[in-house]
CSV table of C-alpha atoms and ligand atoms in Angstrom, one decimal:
chain,number,residue,atom,x,y,z
A,17,MET,CA,0.0,0.0,0.0
A,18,ASN,CA,1.2,3.5,-0.9
A,19,LEU,CA,-0.6,5.8,1.6
A,20,ILE,CA,-1.2,9.5,0.7
A,21,VAL,CA,-2.4,11.6,3.6
A,22,VAL,CA,-3.7,15.1,2.8
A,23,SER,CA,-4.4,18.0,5.2
A,24,ASN,CA,-4.4,21.7,4.9
A,25,ARG,CA,-1.9,22.3,7.6
A,26,VAL,CA,1.1,20.0,7.9
A,27,SER,CA,3.9,19.8,10.5
A,28,ARG,CA,7.6,19.3,10.1
A,29,GLY,CA,7.6,18.4,13.8
A,30,LYS,CA,10.6,19.7,15.6
A,31,VAL,CA,9.9,18.8,19.2
A,32,ASN,CA,11.2,22.2,20.3
A,33,GLU,CA,9.2,24.3,17.9
A,34,PRO,CA,5.7,25.7,18.6
A,35,MET,CA,3.0,23.8,16.8
A,36,THR,CA,-0.4,25.2,15.9
A,37,GLY,CA,-3.4,23.0,15.5
A,38,GLY,CA,-4.3,19.7,17.0
A,39,LEU,CA,-4.5,17.8,13.7
A,40,ALA,CA,-1.0,18.6,12.5
A,41,ALA,CA,0.6,17.8,15.9
A,42,ALA,CA,-1.4,14.6,16.3
A,43,LEU,CA,-0.7,13.2,12.8
A,44,LEU,CA,3.0,13.9,12.8
A,45,PRO,CA,4.3,11.0,14.9
A,46,VAL,CA,2.2,8.4,13.2
A,47,VAL,CA,2.6,9.7,9.6
A,48,GLU,CA,6.3,9.8,10.1
A,49,LYS,CA,6.5,6.1,11.0
A,50,SER,CA,3.9,4.9,8.4
A,51,GLY,CA,6.0,5.7,5.3
A,52,ALA,CA,3.1,7.8,3.9
A,53,ILE,CA,3.4,10.8,1.8
A,54,TRP,CA,1.9,13.7,3.6
A,55,VAL,CA,0.6,16.5,1.3
A,56,GLY,CA,-0.6,19.9,2.5
A,57,SER,CA,-0.4,23.7,2.1
A,58,SER,CA,3.0,25.4,2.3
A,59,GLY,CA,1.3,28.4,3.9
A,60,ARG,CA,2.3,30.5,0.9
A,61,VAL,CA,0.5,31.3,-2.4
A,62,ARG,CA,1.6,31.7,-6.0
A,63,ASP,CA,-0.1,32.9,-9.2
A,64,GLY,CA,-0.6,29.4,-10.6
A,65,SER,CA,1.2,29.9,-13.9
A,66,GLN,CA,4.0,27.5,-12.9
A,67,LYS,CA,3.9,23.9,-14.1
A,68,GLU,CA,5.2,22.4,-10.9
A,69,PRO,CA,2.6,22.9,-8.1
A,70,PHE,CA,4.9,21.5,-5.3
A,71,ALA,CA,6.9,24.0,-3.4
A,72,GLU,CA,8.9,21.4,-1.6
A,73,ILE,CA,9.2,17.6,-1.2
A,74,GLU,CA,11.3,16.5,1.7
A,75,ALA,CA,11.9,13.4,3.6
A,76,LEU,CA,9.7,12.8,6.7
A,77,GLY,CA,10.5,9.8,8.8
A,78,THR,CA,10.2,6.8,6.5
A,79,GLY,CA,8.0,8.7,4.1
A,80,ALA,CA,7.8,12.3,2.7
A,81,LEU,CA,6.3,15.6,3.2
A,82,ALA,CA,5.1,17.5,0.1
A,83,THR,CA,3.8,21.0,0.3
A,84,LEU,CA,2.0,23.1,-2.2
A,85,ASP,CA,1.8,26.9,-2.7
A,86,LEU,CA,-2.0,27.2,-3.2
A,87,PRO,CA,-3.4,29.5,-6.0
A,88,ALA,CA,-3.2,33.1,-4.9
A,89,ALA,CA,-6.4,34.1,-6.6
A,90,HIS,CA,-8.4,31.6,-4.5
A,91,TYR,CA,-6.6,31.2,-1.2
A,92,GLY,CA,-8.5,33.9,0.7
A,93,GLY,CA,-11.9,32.7,-0.5
A,94,TYR,CA,-10.9,29.1,0.3
A,95,TYR,CA,-9.2,29.5,3.7
A,96,GLU,CA,-10.5,32.7,5.4
A,97,GLY,CA,-13.7,32.6,3.3
A,98,PHE,CA,-15.6,29.3,2.8
A,99,ALA,CA,-13.5,27.0,5.1
A,100,ASN,CA,-13.2,29.3,8.1
A,101,SER,CA,-16.1,31.8,7.8
A,102,ALA,CA,-18.8,29.4,6.6
A,103,LEU,CA,-17.9,25.8,7.4
A,104,TRP,CA,-16.0,26.3,10.6
A,105,PRO,CA,-18.7,28.4,12.4
A,106,ALA,CA,-21.5,26.1,11.1
A,107,LEU,CA,-19.6,22.9,12.2
A,108,HIS,CA,-19.2,24.5,15.7
A,109,SER,CA,-22.9,25.5,15.7
A,110,ARG,CA,-22.2,29.3,15.4
A,111,THR,CA,-24.4,30.1,12.5
A,112,ASP,CA,-24.5,33.7,13.6
A,113,LEU,CA,-20.9,34.0,12.5
A,114,ILE,CA,-21.4,32.7,9.0
A,115,ARG,CA,-20.1,35.2,6.5
A,116,VAL,CA,-19.8,34.1,2.9
A,117,SER,CA,-19.8,35.4,-0.6
A,118,PRO,CA,-20.6,33.4,-3.7
A,119,ASP,CA,-16.9,33.7,-4.8
A,120,ASP,CA,-15.8,31.9,-1.6
A,121,TYR,CA,-17.5,28.7,-2.5
A,122,ALA,CA,-16.1,28.9,-6.1
A,123,SER,CA,-12.6,29.4,-4.5
A,124,TYR,CA,-13.1,26.5,-2.1
A,125,ARG,CA,-14.0,24.2,-5.0
A,126,GLU,CA,-11.1,25.5,-7.0
A,127,VAL,CA,-8.6,24.7,-4.3
A,128,ASN,CA,-10.1,21.2,-3.8
A,129,ALA,CA,-9.7,20.7,-7.6
A,130,PHE,CA,-6.2,22.1,-7.6
A,131,MET,CA,-5.2,19.7,-4.8
A,132,ALA,CA,-6.7,16.8,-6.6
A,133,ARG,CA,-4.7,17.5,-9.7
A,134,ALA,CA,-1.5,17.8,-7.7
A,135,LEU,CA,-2.1,14.5,-6.0
A,136,LEU,CA,-2.0,12.6,-9.3
A,137,ARG,CA,1.7,13.0,-9.2
A,138,PHE,CA,1.9,10.5,-6.3
A,139,GLU,CA,-0.9,8.1,-7.6
A,140,LYS,CA,0.1,4.5,-8.0
A,141,PRO,CA,-2.1,1.3,-8.5
A,142,ASP,CA,-1.8,0.5,-4.8
A,143,SER,CA,-2.4,4.0,-3.6
A,144,VAL,CA,-4.8,4.7,-0.7
A,145,PHE,CA,-5.8,8.3,-0.2
A,146,TRP,CA,-6.7,9.7,3.3
A,147,ILE,CA,-8.1,13.2,3.3
A,148,GLN,CA,-8.3,15.2,6.5
A,149,ASP,CA,-10.8,17.7,7.7
A,150,TYR,CA,-13.3,20.3,6.5
A,151,HIS,CA,-11.0,22.1,4.2
A,152,PHE,CA,-11.3,19.3,1.7
A,153,LEU,CA,-14.9,18.0,1.8
A,154,ALA,CA,-15.0,17.8,-2.0
A,155,LEU,CA,-11.5,16.5,-2.7
A,156,GLY,CA,-12.6,12.9,-3.0
A,157,ALA,CA,-15.2,13.9,-5.7
A,158,GLU,CA,-12.5,15.8,-7.6
A,159,LEU,CA,-10.2,12.8,-7.5
A,160,ARG,CA,-13.0,10.6,-8.8
A,161,ASP,CA,-13.6,13.1,-11.6
A,162,LEU,CA,-10.0,12.7,-12.6
A,163,GLY,CA,-10.4,8.9,-12.8
A,164,VAL,CA,-9.0,7.8,-9.5
A,165,THR,CA,-10.4,4.5,-8.6
A,166,GLN,CA,-8.3,3.6,-5.5
A,167,PRO,CA,-9.7,3.8,-2.0
A,168,ILE,CA,-10.3,7.3,-0.7
A,169,GLY,CA,-11.1,8.0,2.9
A,170,PHE,CA,-12.0,11.2,4.8
A,171,PHE,CA,-11.8,12.0,8.5
A,172,LEU,CA,-13.5,15.0,10.0
A,173,HIS,CA,-11.7,16.4,13.0
A,174,THR,CA,-14.5,18.9,14.0
A,175,PRO,CA,-18.0,18.1,15.1
A,176,TRP,CA,-20.7,17.6,12.4
A,177,PRO,CA,-23.7,19.5,13.7
A,178,ALA,CA,-27.5,18.9,13.6
A,179,ARG,CA,-29.0,19.0,10.1
A,180,GLY,CA,-30.7,22.4,10.6
A,181,ILE,CA,-27.4,23.9,11.4
A,182,ILE,CA,-25.3,22.5,8.6
A,183,GLY,CA,-28.2,23.5,6.4
A,184,CYS,CA,-27.3,27.2,6.9
A,185,VAL,CA,-24.1,26.7,4.8
A,186,PRO,CA,-24.7,27.6,1.2
A,187,HIS,CA,-24.2,24.6,-1.1
A,188,HIS,CA,-24.4,22.2,1.8
A,189,ARG,CA,-26.3,19.6,-0.2
A,190,GLU,CA,-23.8,19.7,-3.0
A,191,LEU,CA,-21.0,19.2,-0.5
A,192,VAL,CA,-22.7,16.3,1.3
A,193,GLU,CA,-23.3,14.8,-2.1
A,194,ALA,CA,-19.6,15.3,-3.0
A,195,MET,CA,-18.6,13.6,0.3
A,196,LEU,CA,-20.3,10.4,-0.9
A,197,ALA,CA,-17.4,10.0,-3.3
A,198,TYR,CA,-15.4,8.9,-0.3
A,199,ASP,CA,-15.4,5.1,0.5
A,200,LEU,CA,-15.1,5.7,4.2
A,201,ILE,CA,-15.9,8.8,6.3
A,202,GLY,CA,-14.7,8.9,9.9
A,203,PHE,CA,-16.1,11.0,12.7
A,204,GLN,CA,-15.0,11.7,16.3
A,205,THR,CA,-18.3,10.8,17.9
A,206,GLU,CA,-21.5,8.8,17.4
A,207,GLU,CA,-23.5,12.0,17.5
A,208,ASP,CA,-21.4,13.5,14.6
A,209,CYS,CA,-21.8,10.4,12.6
A,210,GLU,CA,-25.6,10.3,13.2
A,211,ASN,CA,-26.0,13.9,12.4
A,212,PHE,CA,-24.2,13.4,9.1
A,213,LEU,CA,-26.3,10.3,8.2
A,214,ALA,CA,-29.5,12.3,9.0
A,215,CYS,CA,-28.4,14.9,6.3
A,216,VAL,CA,-27.8,12.1,3.9
A,217,ARG,CA,-31.2,10.5,4.6
A,218,LEU,CA,-33.3,13.6,4.8
A,219,ASP,CA,-31.5,16.1,2.5
A,220,LEU,CA,-30.4,13.8,-0.2
A,221,ASP,CA,-33.2,11.3,0.2
A,222,LEU,CA,-30.8,8.3,0.3
A,223,ALA,CA,-31.2,5.1,2.2
A,224,VAL,CA,-28.7,4.3,4.9
A,225,HIS,CA,-28.1,0.7,6.2
A,226,ASP,CA,-25.8,0.0,9.1
A,227,GLY,CA,-23.9,3.3,8.4
A,228,VAL,CA,-23.5,2.5,4.7
A,229,VAL,CA,-24.9,4.9,2.1
A,230,ILE,CA,-25.5,3.9,-1.5
A,231,SER,CA,-25.4,6.7,-4.0
A,232,SER,CA,-24.4,7.3,-7.6
A,233,HIS,CA,-20.8,7.3,-6.3
A,234,GLY,CA,-21.1,3.7,-5.0
A,235,LYS,CA,-21.0,2.7,-1.4
A,236,THR,CA,-19.8,5.0,1.4
A,237,ARG,CA,-19.4,3.8,5.0
A,238,ALA,CA,-19.7,6.3,7.9
A,239,ALA,CA,-18.1,5.3,11.2
A,240,VAL,CA,-16.6,6.5,14.4
A,241,PHE,CA,-12.9,6.6,15.0
A,242,PRO,CA,-12.1,8.8,18.1
A,243,ILE,CA,-8.6,10.2,17.7
A,244,GLY,CA,-6.1,9.7,20.5
A,245,ILE,CA,-2.6,10.6,21.6
A,246,ASP,CA,0.5,8.6,22.5
A,247,PRO,CA,0.1,8.8,26.3
A,248,GLU,CA,3.3,7.0,27.3
A,249,ASN,CA,5.4,9.2,25.1
A,250,PHE,CA,3.7,12.3,26.4
A,251,ALA,CA,4.2,11.2,30.0
A,252,ARG,CA,7.9,10.8,29.3
A,253,GLN,CA,8.1,14.2,27.7
A,254,ALA,CA,6.3,15.8,30.7
A,255,ALA,CA,8.6,14.1,33.2
A,256,LYS,CA,11.6,15.4,31.3
A,257,ALA,CA,10.2,18.9,30.7
A,258,VAL,CA,10.1,19.8,34.4
A,259,THR,CA,13.8,20.8,34.1
A,260,HIS,CA,13.2,22.9,31.0
A,261,PRO,CA,14.1,26.5,31.9
A,262,ASP,CA,10.6,27.9,30.9
A,263,VAL,CA,9.0,25.3,33.2
A,264,SER,CA,11.3,25.7,36.1
A,265,ARG,CA,11.0,29.5,36.0
A,266,LEU,CA,7.2,29.1,36.1
A,267,ARG,CA,7.4,26.7,39.1
A,268,ARG,CA,9.6,29.1,41.0
A,269,SER,CA,7.3,32.0,40.3
A,270,LEU,CA,4.4,30.2,41.9
A,271,ASN,CA,5.7,30.3,45.4
A,272,GLY,CA,3.7,27.4,46.5
A,273,GLU,CA,0.5,28.8,45.0
A,274,LYS,CA,-1.7,26.4,42.9
A,275,LEU,CA,-2.0,26.7,39.2
A,276,ALA,CA,-4.8,26.0,36.7
A,277,ILE,CA,-3.9,25.8,33.0
A,278,GLY,CA,-5.8,26.4,29.7
A,279,VAL,CA,-4.2,25.9,26.3
A,280,ASP,CA,-6.2,26.8,23.2
A,281,ARG,CA,-6.1,28.4,19.8
A,282,LEU,CA,-7.8,31.8,20.2
A,283,ASP,CA,-11.0,30.6,18.7
A,284,TYR,CA,-14.6,31.4,19.6
A,285,SER,CA,-15.4,27.6,19.8
A,286,LYS,CA,-13.0,27.3,22.8
A,287,GLY,CA,-15.2,29.1,25.3
A,288,LEU,CA,-12.4,31.4,26.5
A,289,VAL,CA,-14.8,34.3,27.5
A,290,ASN,CA,-16.9,32.0,29.7
A,291,ARG,CA,-13.8,30.4,31.2
A,292,VAL,CA,-12.4,33.7,32.3
A,293,LYS,CA,-15.8,34.7,33.7
A,294,ALA,CA,-15.8,31.4,35.6
A,295,PHE,CA,-12.5,32.2,37.3
A,296,ASP,CA,-13.7,35.7,38.0
A,297,ARG,CA,-16.8,34.2,39.7
A,298,MET,CA,-14.8,31.7,41.6
A,299,TRP,CA,-12.5,34.4,43.2
A,300,THR,CA,-15.7,36.4,43.9
A,301,LEU,CA,-17.6,33.5,45.5
A,302,GLN,CA,-14.5,32.1,47.4
A,303,PRO,CA,-12.2,35.0,48.3
A,304,SER,CA,-10.0,32.4,50.1
A,305,LEU,CA,-8.8,31.3,46.7
A,306,VAL,CA,-7.5,34.8,45.9
A,307,ARG,CA,-3.6,34.6,46.0
A,308,THR,CA,-3.8,30.8,46.4
A,309,VAL,CA,-4.6,29.8,42.8
A,310,SER,CA,-3.9,31.5,39.5
A,311,LEU,CA,-4.8,30.7,35.9
A,312,LEU,CA,-2.2,30.3,33.1
A,313,GLN,CA,-4.1,30.8,29.9
A,314,ILE,CA,-2.2,30.2,26.7
A,315,ALA,CA,-4.3,31.5,23.8
A,316,THR,CA,-2.4,31.1,20.5
A,317,PRO,CA,-3.6,33.6,17.9
A,318,SER,CA,-5.3,32.1,14.9
A,319,ARG,CA,-7.0,33.3,11.7
A,320,GLY,CA,-6.5,36.9,12.8
A,321,THR,CA,-7.6,38.4,9.5
A,322,ILE,CA,-11.2,37.1,10.1
A,323,GLU,CA,-13.4,39.7,11.8
A,324,ALA,CA,-14.8,37.3,14.4
A,325,TYR,CA,-11.3,36.4,15.5
A,326,GLY,CA,-10.1,40.0,15.8
A,327,LYS,CA,-13.2,40.8,17.9
A,328,LEU,CA,-12.6,37.8,20.1
A,329,GLN,CA,-9.0,38.7,20.7
A,330,SER,CA,-10.0,42.2,21.9
A,331,GLU,CA,-12.9,40.8,24.0
A,332,VAL,CA,-10.7,38.2,25.8
A,333,ALA,CA,-7.8,40.6,26.4
A,334,GLY,CA,-10.3,43.2,27.8
A,335,LEU,CA,-11.9,40.7,30.1
A,336,VAL,CA,-8.6,39.3,31.4
A,337,SER,CA,-7.4,42.9,32.1
A,338,ASP,CA,-10.6,43.7,33.9
A,339,VAL,CA,-10.4,40.5,36.1
A,340,ASN,CA,-6.8,41.1,36.9
A,341,GLY,CA,-7.5,44.7,37.7
A,342,ARG,CA,-10.3,43.7,40.2
A,343,HIS,CA,-8.8,40.6,41.9
A,344,GLY,CA,-5.0,41.3,41.4
A,345,GLU,CA,-2.6,42.6,44.0
A,346,ALA,CA,0.7,44.5,43.6
A,347,ASP,CA,2.5,41.2,43.9
A,348,TRP,CA,-0.1,38.8,42.5
A,349,THR,CA,-1.6,38.4,39.0
A,350,PRO,CA,-4.7,36.2,38.9
A,351,ILE,CA,-4.6,35.4,35.1
A,352,ARG,CA,-1.3,35.0,33.3
A,353,TYR,CA,-2.5,35.5,29.7
A,354,LEU,CA,-0.2,34.6,26.8
A,355,ASN,CA,-0.8,35.0,23.1
A,356,LYS,CA,1.9,32.7,21.7
A,357,GLY,CA,2.5,29.1,20.9
A,358,TYR,CA,4.7,26.7,22.8
A,359,SER,CA,6.5,23.5,21.7
A,360,GLN,CA,5.1,20.2,22.9
A,361,ALA,CA,8.2,19.7,25.0
A,362,VAL,CA,7.5,22.8,27.0
A,363,LEU,CA,3.7,22.3,27.1
A,364,ALA,CA,4.0,18.9,28.6
A,365,GLY,CA,6.0,20.4,31.5
A,366,LEU,CA,3.4,23.2,31.9
A,367,TYR,CA,0.6,20.7,32.1
A,368,ARG,CA,2.4,18.7,34.8
A,369,THR,CA,2.9,21.8,36.9
A,370,ALA,CA,-0.8,22.6,37.0
A,371,GLN,CA,-3.1,21.1,39.6
A,372,VAL,CA,-6.1,21.7,37.3
A,373,GLY,CA,-6.5,21.5,33.5
A,374,VAL,CA,-9.4,23.6,32.2
A,375,VAL,CA,-10.7,22.4,28.8
A,376,THR,CA,-14.1,24.1,28.4
A,377,PRO,CA,-14.9,24.5,24.7
A,378,LEU,CA,-18.5,25.4,23.7
A,379,GLN,CA,-18.1,22.8,20.9
A,380,ASP,CA,-15.1,20.7,20.0
A,381,GLY,CA,-14.5,17.7,17.7
A,382,MET,CA,-12.2,15.9,20.2
A,383,ASN,CA,-9.8,18.3,22.0
A,384,LEU,CA,-6.5,16.7,22.4
A,385,VAL,CA,-5.3,19.2,25.0
A,386,ALA,CA,-7.7,17.3,27.4
A,387,LYS,CA,-5.9,14.0,26.7
A,388,GLU,CA,-2.4,15.6,26.8
A,389,TYR,CA,-3.1,17.2,30.2
A,390,VAL,CA,-4.0,13.9,31.7
A,391,ALA,CA,-1.0,12.0,30.2
A,392,ALA,CA,1.4,14.7,31.5
A,393,GLN,CA,0.4,14.2,35.1
A,394,ASN,CA,2.6,12.7,37.9
A,395,ALA,CA,0.9,9.4,38.7
A,396,ALA,CA,1.7,9.8,42.4
A,397,ASP,CA,0.1,13.3,42.6
A,398,PRO,CA,-2.1,13.9,39.6
A,399,GLY,CA,-4.0,17.0,38.7
A,400,VAL,CA,-7.7,17.1,37.9
A,401,LEU,CA,-9.2,17.7,34.4
A,402,VAL,CA,-12.2,20.0,34.2
A,403,LEU,CA,-13.8,19.2,30.9
A,404,SER,CA,-16.7,20.5,28.8
A,405,LYS,CA,-19.4,18.0,28.1
A,406,PHE,CA,-19.4,19.5,24.6
A,407,ALA,CA,-15.9,18.3,23.7
A,408,GLY,CA,-15.7,15.0,21.9
A,409,ALA,CA,-13.2,13.9,24.5
A,410,ALA,CA,-16.0,13.9,27.2
A,411,ASN,CA,-17.4,10.7,25.6
A,412,GLU,CA,-14.3,8.8,26.7
A,413,LEU,CA,-13.0,10.8,29.6
A,414,ASP,CA,-16.0,10.6,31.8
A,415,ALA,CA,-13.9,10.3,34.9
A,416,ALA,CA,-13.0,14.0,34.5
A,417,LEU,CA,-15.1,16.7,36.1
A,418,LEU,CA,-17.6,17.4,33.3
A,419,VAL,CA,-19.0,20.9,33.1
A,420,ASN,CA,-21.5,22.9,31.0
A,421,PRO,CA,-19.4,25.8,29.7
A,422,HIS,CA,-22.5,28.0,29.5
A,423,ASP,CA,-23.1,27.7,33.3
A,424,ILE,CA,-20.5,30.1,34.7
A,425,ASP,CA,-21.4,29.5,38.4
A,426,GLY,CA,-21.3,25.8,37.8
A,427,MET,CA,-17.9,26.0,36.3
A,428,ALA,CA,-16.6,28.2,39.1
A,429,ARG,CA,-17.8,25.7,41.7
A,430,THR,CA,-16.3,22.7,39.8
A,431,ILE,CA,-12.9,24.4,39.4
A,432,ALA,CA,-12.9,25.0,43.2
A,433,THR,CA,-13.9,21.4,43.8
A,434,ALA,CA,-11.0,20.2,41.5
A,435,LEU,CA,-8.6,22.4,43.5
A,436,SER,CA,-9.6,20.8,46.8
A,437,MET,CA,-10.0,17.2,45.7
A,438,PRO,CA,-8.3,14.6,48.0
A,439,LEU,CA,-5.4,12.6,46.6
A,440,THR,CA,-7.2,9.3,46.6
A,441,GLU,CA,-10.0,10.6,44.4
A,442,ARG,CA,-7.6,12.4,42.1
A,443,ARG,CA,-5.7,9.1,41.7
A,444,MET,CA,-8.8,7.1,41.0
A,445,ARG,CA,-10.1,9.5,38.4
A,446,TRP,CA,-6.6,9.8,36.8
A,447,GLU,CA,-6.1,6.1,36.6
A,448,ALA,CA,-9.5,5.6,35.0
A,449,THR,CA,-8.8,8.3,32.4
A,450,MET,CA,-5.3,7.0,31.7
A,451,ALA,CA,-6.7,3.6,31.0
A,452,LYS,CA,-9.0,5.1,28.3
A,453,LEU,CA,-6.0,6.9,26.8
A,454,ARG,CA,-4.0,3.7,26.7
A,455,GLY,CA,-6.9,1.9,25.0
A,456,GLY,CA,-7.3,4.5,22.3
A,457,THR,CA,-3.9,5.7,21.1
A,458,ILE,CA,-3.2,7.7,18.0
A,459,ARG,CA,-1.4,4.6,16.6
A,460,ARG,CA,-4.6,2.6,17.0
A,461,TRP,CA,-6.7,5.3,15.5
A,462,PHE,CA,-4.4,5.5,12.5
A,463,ALA,CA,-4.2,1.8,12.0
A,464,ASP,CA,-8.0,1.2,12.5
A,465,PHE,CA,-8.9,3.8,9.9
A,466,VAL,CA,-6.4,2.7,7.3
A,467,ASP,CA,-7.5,-1.0,7.8
A,468,ALA,CA,-11.1,-0.1,7.4
A,469,LEU,CA,-10.4,2.1,4.4
A,470,GLN,CA,-8.5,-0.7,2.6
A,471,ASP,CA,-11.5,-3.0,3.3
A,472,SER,CA,-14.1,-0.5,2.2
A,473,ARG,CA,-13.4,-0.2,-1.5
A,474,PHE,CA,-15.8,-2.6,-3.1
A,475,ASP,CA,-16.3,-4.0,-6.5
A,476,LYS,CA,-17.9,-1.4,-8.8
A,477,THR,CA,-20.0,-4.0,-10.5
A,478,GLU,CA,-21.8,-4.5,-7.2
A,479,ILE,CA,-23.4,-1.1,-7.7
A,480,ALA,CA,-25.2,-2.2,-10.8
A,481,THR,CA,-26.9,-4.9,-8.8
A,482,MET,CA,-27.9,-2.7,-6.0
A,483,VAL,CA,-31.5,-1.6,-6.0
A,484,THR,CA,-32.3,1.9,-4.8
A,485,GLU,CA,-35.8,2.9,-4.1
A,486,PRO,CA,-37.2,5.5,-6.4
A,487,SER,CA,-37.7,8.8,-4.5
A,488,SER,CA,-41.3,9.9,-3.8
A,489,ARG,CA,-40.1,13.5,-3.2
A,490,TRP,CA,-39.8,16.4,-5.5
A,491,PRO,CA,-36.2,16.7,-6.8
A,492,HIS,CA,-34.2,19.4,-5.1
A,493,ARG,CA,-33.3,22.3,-7.4
A,494,SER,CA,-29.9,23.7,-6.8
A,495,ALA,CA,-29.9,27.5,-6.5
A,496,ASN,CA,-26.5,27.9,-8.2
A,497,PHE,CA,-28.1,28.3,-11.6
A,498,GLY,CA,-26.6,25.0,-12.7
A,499,ALA,CA,-23.1,26.5,-13.1
A,500,ARG,CA,-20.3,24.0,-12.4
A,501,VAL,CA,-17.8,25.9,-10.3
A,502,SER,CA,-14.5,25.7,-12.1
B,617,LIG,O1,-10.2,21.0,14.7
B,617,LIG,C1,-9.7,20.7,13.5
B,617,LIG,C2,-8.5,21.5,13.2
B,617,LIG,O2,-7.9,21.0,12.0
B,617,LIG,C3,-7.5,21.5,14.3
B,617,LIG,O3,-6.6,20.4,14.2
B,617,LIG,C4,-6.8,22.8,14.1
B,617,LIG,O4,-6.5,23.3,15.3
B,617,LIG,C5,-7.7,23.6,13.3
B,617,LIG,O5,-8.8,22.8,12.9
B,617,LIG,C6,-7.1,24.2,12.1
B,617,LIG,O6,-6.5,25.4,12.4
B,617,LIG,P1,-5.8,26.3,11.4
B,617,LIG,O7,-6.8,27.1,10.7
B,617,LIG,O8,-4.9,27.1,12.3
B,617,LIG,O9,-5.0,25.4,10.5
């Protein structure tokens, strides 16, 4: 098998360099060892007149990393536009933040088609394509249009919301229909998978049997593959990191005070405003916690050119400054707020230093910070994870303290409970959570998906013998005036 993995963001993975984005960081160690070719954006653009689309092809572990300069004319409409101002808000149930122009969709499809053409360079008879995430919902369909017959799988790292919500995205039907060109579609949770299949059933009027959809593309299986981490490796990194200068300086600065930690991209899905409000409330309700616990919030800037992100940056910064102004002292800062990224090697040590990990997104596909926080703990004296019930990770990590991120008082009380939890309970909860992490590692996720993908491509002649019920509904008329976006 010749595996080709595709994602918008890729990682070169120097353990000492900051990494943005859970997907790229999670994939790196497994892709490196798999011998796969990992294809993604170089982060730069070009005018498209060059024959060679690849900016660079370099060795990565036993495989290779190939990056493309995406077409300049379409990059904005694709990345800031359709992917991150239409799909991302909808996938995270923030339809109020959808901003989209007709050109954005055309650019999104252009970039998907451009990537498909570029991938042909690596195509071999035994190729297996694995496409990652919402940037490339239509890439499988573009590959099929180019005559690719090998297995093509897709994994969605974000949630897939209820049908009425995804229905707010222009062209959503066309996109769901295009997704059926994939042989296997993986989701983080049962709920995401069911929501997707409900769209297929009700919007496309197609039958679904045991997670399998039959369409004009053939057969598509939808299934759940919760992504994991390498907990043993992370634990080793964390134990080593306590001597890292950044980590030991933090430890010294605490003077015996307790620490809570949050690590997120600065994104409205992460619930940062409510988290800061919960700490504010906690210090107000329990003044004894003033000067005895502080919050280290790392919020790595992301997608700053999009209006919603600019606004969020100002809102969180304003709120943090207000809380620090009210609860702070000349020699004590309640919230240490940092807008930069850290390497995994340092993050592991920061997690281990904190008695509480606060992972309270309003919506999240999985959230690997939750898993990393747990893996980084000292088994003899572990910290406590406070986890939003709306993160995919909550399905597995039910021994964490689960919270509703919209309930500020509830979160304030739960964080205080975590801070005072006795050692025996902390150990019990930590062991139960670690057992889950060990049972669902990133290696297993990768292997399970690739195995299922190899099994999922079925004989095309089967389609002819499949009987699909004639629809009793009126056909849907697309509102794009029949134009093929090219
Ligand atoms: O949640 C899906 C995901 O791909 C994350 O892995 C990543 O944090 C984000 O979306 C993409 O972020 P960016 O736009 O910075 O690449």
